[in-house]
JSON list of C-alpha atoms in Angstrom, two decimals:
[
{"chain": "F", "resi": 1, "resn": "UNK", "atom": "CA", "xyz": [92.60, 250.81, 62.01]},
{"chain": "F", "resi": 2, "resn": "UNK", "atom": "CA", "xyz": [93.12, 251.59, 58.36]},
{"chain": "F", "resi": 3, "resn": "UNK", "atom": "CA", "xyz": [94.34, 247.97, 57.79]},
{"chain": "F", "resi": 4, "resn": "UNK", "atom": "CA", "xyz": [91.00, 246.42, 58.61]},
{"chain": "F", "resi": 5, "resn": "UNK", "atom": "CA", "xyz": [89.14, 248.74, 56.23]},
{"chain": "F", "resi": 6, "resn": "UNK", "atom": "CA", "xyz": [91.37, 248.33, 53.19]},
{"chain": "F", "resi": 7, "resn": "UNK", "atom": "CA", "xyz": [89.80, 246.82, 50.13]},
{"chain": "F", "resi": 8, "resn": "UNK", "atom": "CA", "xyz": [92.55, 244.25, 49.79]},
{"chain": "F", "resi": 9, "resn": "UNK", "atom": "CA", "xyz": [92.08, 242.96, 53.42]},
{"chain": "F", "resi": 10, "resn": "UNK", "atom": "CA", "xyz": [88.33, 242.79, 52.93]},
{"chain": "F", "resi": 11, "resn": "UNK", "atom": "CA", "xyz": [88.97, 240.77, 49.73]},
{"chain": "F", "resi": 12, "resn": "UNK", "atom": "CA", "xyz": [91.07, 238.21, 51.56]},
{"chain": "F", "resi": 13, "resn": "UNK", "atom": "CA", "xyz": [88.79, 238.00, 54.60]},
{"chain": "F", "resi": 14, "resn": "UNK", "atom": "CA", "xyz": [85.91, 237.22, 52.28]},
{"chain": "F", "resi": 15, "resn": "UNK", "atom": "CA", "xyz": [87.95, 234.62, 50.43]},
{"chain": "F", "resi": 16, "resn": "UNK", "atom": "CA", "xyz": [88.91, 232.94, 53.68]},
{"chain": "F", "resi": 17, "resn": "UNK", "atom": "CA", "xyz": [85.35, 232.97, 55.04]},
{"chain": "F", "resi": 18, "resn": "UNK", "atom": "CA", "xyz": [83.46, 232.01, 51.90]},
{"chain": "F", "resi": 19, "resn": "UNK", "atom": "CA", "xyz": [85.86, 229.84, 49.92]},
{"chain": "F", "resi": 20, "resn": "UNK", "atom": "CA", "xyz": [88.83, 228.70, 51.87]},
{"chain": "F", "resi": 21, "resn": "UNK", "atom": "CA", "xyz": [86.91, 227.42, 54.87]},
{"chain": "F", "resi": 22, "resn": "UNK", "atom": "CA", "xyz": [84.55, 225.43, 52.61]},
{"chain": "F", "resi": 23, "resn": "UNK", "atom": "CA", "xyz": [87.53, 223.84, 50.83]},
{"chain": "F", "resi": 24, "resn": "UNK", "atom": "CA", "xyz": [89.49, 223.11, 54.01]},
{"chain": "F", "resi": 25, "resn": "UNK", "atom": "CA", "xyz": [86.62, 221.32, 55.68]},
{"chain": "F", "resi": 26, "resn": "UNK", "atom": "CA", "xyz": [86.42, 218.46, 53.10]},
{"chain": "F", "resi": 27, "resn": "UNK", "atom": "CA", "xyz": [90.23, 218.25, 53.24]},
{"chain": "F", "resi": 28, "resn": "UNK", "atom": "CA", "xyz": [90.11, 217.56, 56.90]},
{"chain": "F", "resi": 29, "resn": "UNK", "atom": "CA", "xyz": [87.18, 215.22, 56.87]},
{"chain": "F", "resi": 30, "resn": "UNK", "atom": "CA", "xyz": [86.95, 213.91, 53.40]},
{"chain": "F", "resi": 31, "resn": "UNK", "atom": "CA", "xyz": [87.14, 210.28, 54.39]},
{"chain": "F", "resi": 32, "resn": "UNK", "atom": "CA", "xyz": [85.84, 208.46, 57.48]},
{"chain": "F", "resi": 33, "resn": "UNK", "atom": "CA", "xyz": [89.45, 207.81, 58.53]},
{"chain": "F", "resi": 34, "resn": "UNK", "atom": "CA", "xyz": [90.41, 211.49, 58.23]},
{"chain": "F", "resi": 35, "resn": "UNK", "atom": "CA", "xyz": [87.40, 212.49, 60.12]},
{"chain": "F", "resi": 36, "resn": "UNK", "atom": "CA", "xyz": [88.08, 209.88, 62.80]},
{"chain": "F", "resi": 37, "resn": "UNK", "atom": "CA", "xyz": [91.64, 211.16, 63.10]},
{"chain": "F", "resi": 38, "resn": "UNK", "atom": "CA", "xyz": [90.41, 214.78, 63.46]},
{"chain": "F", "resi": 39, "resn": "UNK", "atom": "CA", "xyz": [88.51, 213.67, 66.48]},
{"chain": "F", "resi": 40, "resn": "UNK", "atom": "CA", "xyz": [91.64, 212.13, 68.11]},
{"chain": "F", "resi": 41, "resn": "UNK", "atom": "CA", "xyz": [91.90, 215.09, 70.46]},
{"chain": "F", "resi": 42, "resn": "UNK", "atom": "CA", "xyz": [88.94, 213.88, 72.56]},
{"chain": "F", "resi": 43, "resn": "UNK", "atom": "CA", "xyz": [91.25, 211.16, 73.95]},
{"chain": "F", "resi": 44, "resn": "UNK", "atom": "CA", "xyz": [93.17, 213.88, 75.80]},
{"chain": "F", "resi": 45, "resn": "UNK", "atom": "CA", "xyz": [90.16, 215.44, 77.40]},
{"chain": "F", "resi": 46, "resn": "UNK", "atom": "CA", "xyz": [90.42, 214.41, 81.02]},
{"chain": "F", "resi": 47, "resn": "UNK", "atom": "CA", "xyz": [86.87, 215.35, 81.85]},
{"chain": "F", "resi": 48, "resn": "UNK", "atom": "CA", "xyz": [85.37, 212.86, 79.31]},
{"chain": "F", "resi": 49, "resn": "UNK", "atom": "CA", "xyz": [84.70, 209.32, 80.40]},
{"chain": "F", "resi": 50, "resn": "UNK", "atom": "CA", "xyz": [85.96, 206.39, 78.22]},
{"chain": "F", "resi": 51, "resn": "UNK", "atom": "CA", "xyz": [82.42, 205.95, 76.87]},
{"chain": "F", "resi": 52, "resn": "UNK", "atom": "CA", "xyz": [82.10, 209.64, 76.09]},
{"chain": "F", "resi": 53, "resn": "UNK", "atom": "CA", "xyz": [85.42, 209.66, 74.26]},
{"chain": "F", "resi": 54, "resn": "UNK", "atom": "CA", "xyz": [84.42, 206.58, 72.14]},
{"chain": "F", "resi": 55, "resn": "UNK", "atom": "CA", "xyz": [80.93, 208.00, 71.50]},
{"chain": "F", "resi": 56, "resn": "UNK", "atom": "CA", "xyz": [82.15, 211.45, 70.51]},
{"chain": "F", "resi": 57, "resn": "UNK", "atom": "CA", "xyz": [84.90, 210.20, 68.31]},
{"chain": "F", "resi": 58, "resn": "UNK", "atom": "CA", "xyz": [82.74, 207.78, 66.41]},
{"chain": "F", "resi": 59, "resn": "UNK", "atom": "CA", "xyz": [79.56, 209.74, 66.14]},
{"chain": "F", "resi": 60, "resn": "UNK", "atom": "CA", "xyz": [81.35, 213.04, 65.59]},
{"chain": "F", "resi": 61, "resn": "UNK", "atom": "CA", "xyz": [83.57, 211.60, 62.94]},
{"chain": "F", "resi": 62, "resn": "UNK", "atom": "CA", "xyz": [80.59, 210.21, 61.10]},
{"chain": "F", "resi": 63, "resn": "UNK", "atom": "CA", "xyz": [78.64, 213.54, 61.33]},
{"chain": "F", "resi": 64, "resn": "UNK", "atom": "CA", "xyz": [81.73, 215.50, 60.12]},
{"chain": "F", "resi": 65, "resn": "UNK", "atom": "CA", "xyz": [82.24, 213.01, 57.21]},
{"chain": "F", "resi": 66, "resn": "UNK", "atom": "CA", "xyz": [78.63, 213.58, 56.09]},
{"chain": "F", "resi": 67, "resn": "UNK", "atom": "CA", "xyz": [78.84, 217.32, 56.43]},
{"chain": "F", "resi": 68, "resn": "UNK", "atom": "CA", "xyz": [82.08, 217.38, 54.36]},
{"chain": "F", "resi": 69, "resn": "UNK", "atom": "CA", "xyz": [80.31, 215.21, 51.77]},
{"chain": "F", "resi": 70, "resn": "UNK", "atom": "CA", "xyz": [77.46, 217.73, 51.66]},
{"chain": "F", "resi": 71, "resn": "UNK", "atom": "CA", "xyz": [79.88, 220.65, 51.16]},
{"chain": "F", "resi": 72, "resn": "UNK", "atom": "CA", "xyz": [81.70, 218.83, 48.41]},
{"chain": "F", "resi": 73, "resn": "UNK", "atom": "CA", "xyz": [78.45, 218.15, 46.68]},
{"chain": "F", "resi": 74, "resn": "UNK", "atom": "CA", "xyz": [77.06, 221.75, 47.11]},
{"chain": "F", "resi": 75, "resn": "UNK", "atom": "CA", "xyz": [80.38, 223.22, 45.71]},
{"chain": "F", "resi": 76, "resn": "UNK", "atom": "CA", "xyz": [80.89, 220.56, 43.02]},
{"chain": "F", "resi": 77, "resn": "UNK", "atom": "CA", "xyz": [84.20, 219.46, 44.49]},
{"chain": "F", "resi": 78, "resn": "UNK", "atom": "CA", "xyz": [85.25, 216.10, 43.04]},
{"chain": "F", "resi": 79, "resn": "UNK", "atom": "CA", "xyz": [88.79, 216.07, 44.31]},
{"chain": "F", "resi": 80, "resn": "UNK", "atom": "CA", "xyz": [89.16, 217.99, 47.56]},
{"chain": "F", "resi": 81, "resn": "UNK", "atom": "CA", "xyz": [92.98, 217.53, 47.56]},
{"chain": "F", "resi": 82, "resn": "UNK", "atom": "CA", "xyz": [93.28, 219.19, 44.14]},
{"chain": "F", "resi": 83, "resn": "UNK", "atom": "CA", "xyz": [90.79, 221.97, 44.90]},
{"chain": "F", "resi": 84, "resn": "UNK", "atom": "CA", "xyz": [92.97, 223.38, 47.70]},
{"chain": "F", "resi": 85, "resn": "UNK", "atom": "CA", "xyz": [96.00, 224.36, 45.73]},
{"chain": "F", "resi": 86, "resn": "UNK", "atom": "CA", "xyz": [93.71, 225.54, 42.84]},
{"chain": "F", "resi": 87, "resn": "UNK", "atom": "CA", "xyz": [91.92, 227.84, 45.21]},
{"chain": "F", "resi": 88, "resn": "UNK", "atom": "CA", "xyz": [95.16, 229.30, 46.52]},
{"chain": "F", "resi": 89, "resn": "UNK", "atom": "CA", "xyz": [96.56, 230.02, 42.99]}
]
């Protein structure tokens, strides 16, 4: 119980929520190819039809790519690959 209320834990939780998550997202979906690959899991969902899998993968990857681009712009990230190790230093 004391662990969750410590100042150090709160600092790391805030970093993970406010900074790390925003940097990870463009690293996962920074290009259309990366975004498309991130949606590869839909091919393993048995309850989706072939058309649903194709639609979800293409439209989802496009939406995620644009969202990642928006985050990069909002946070002034020019190189998402370099921003990750910088944030972790």
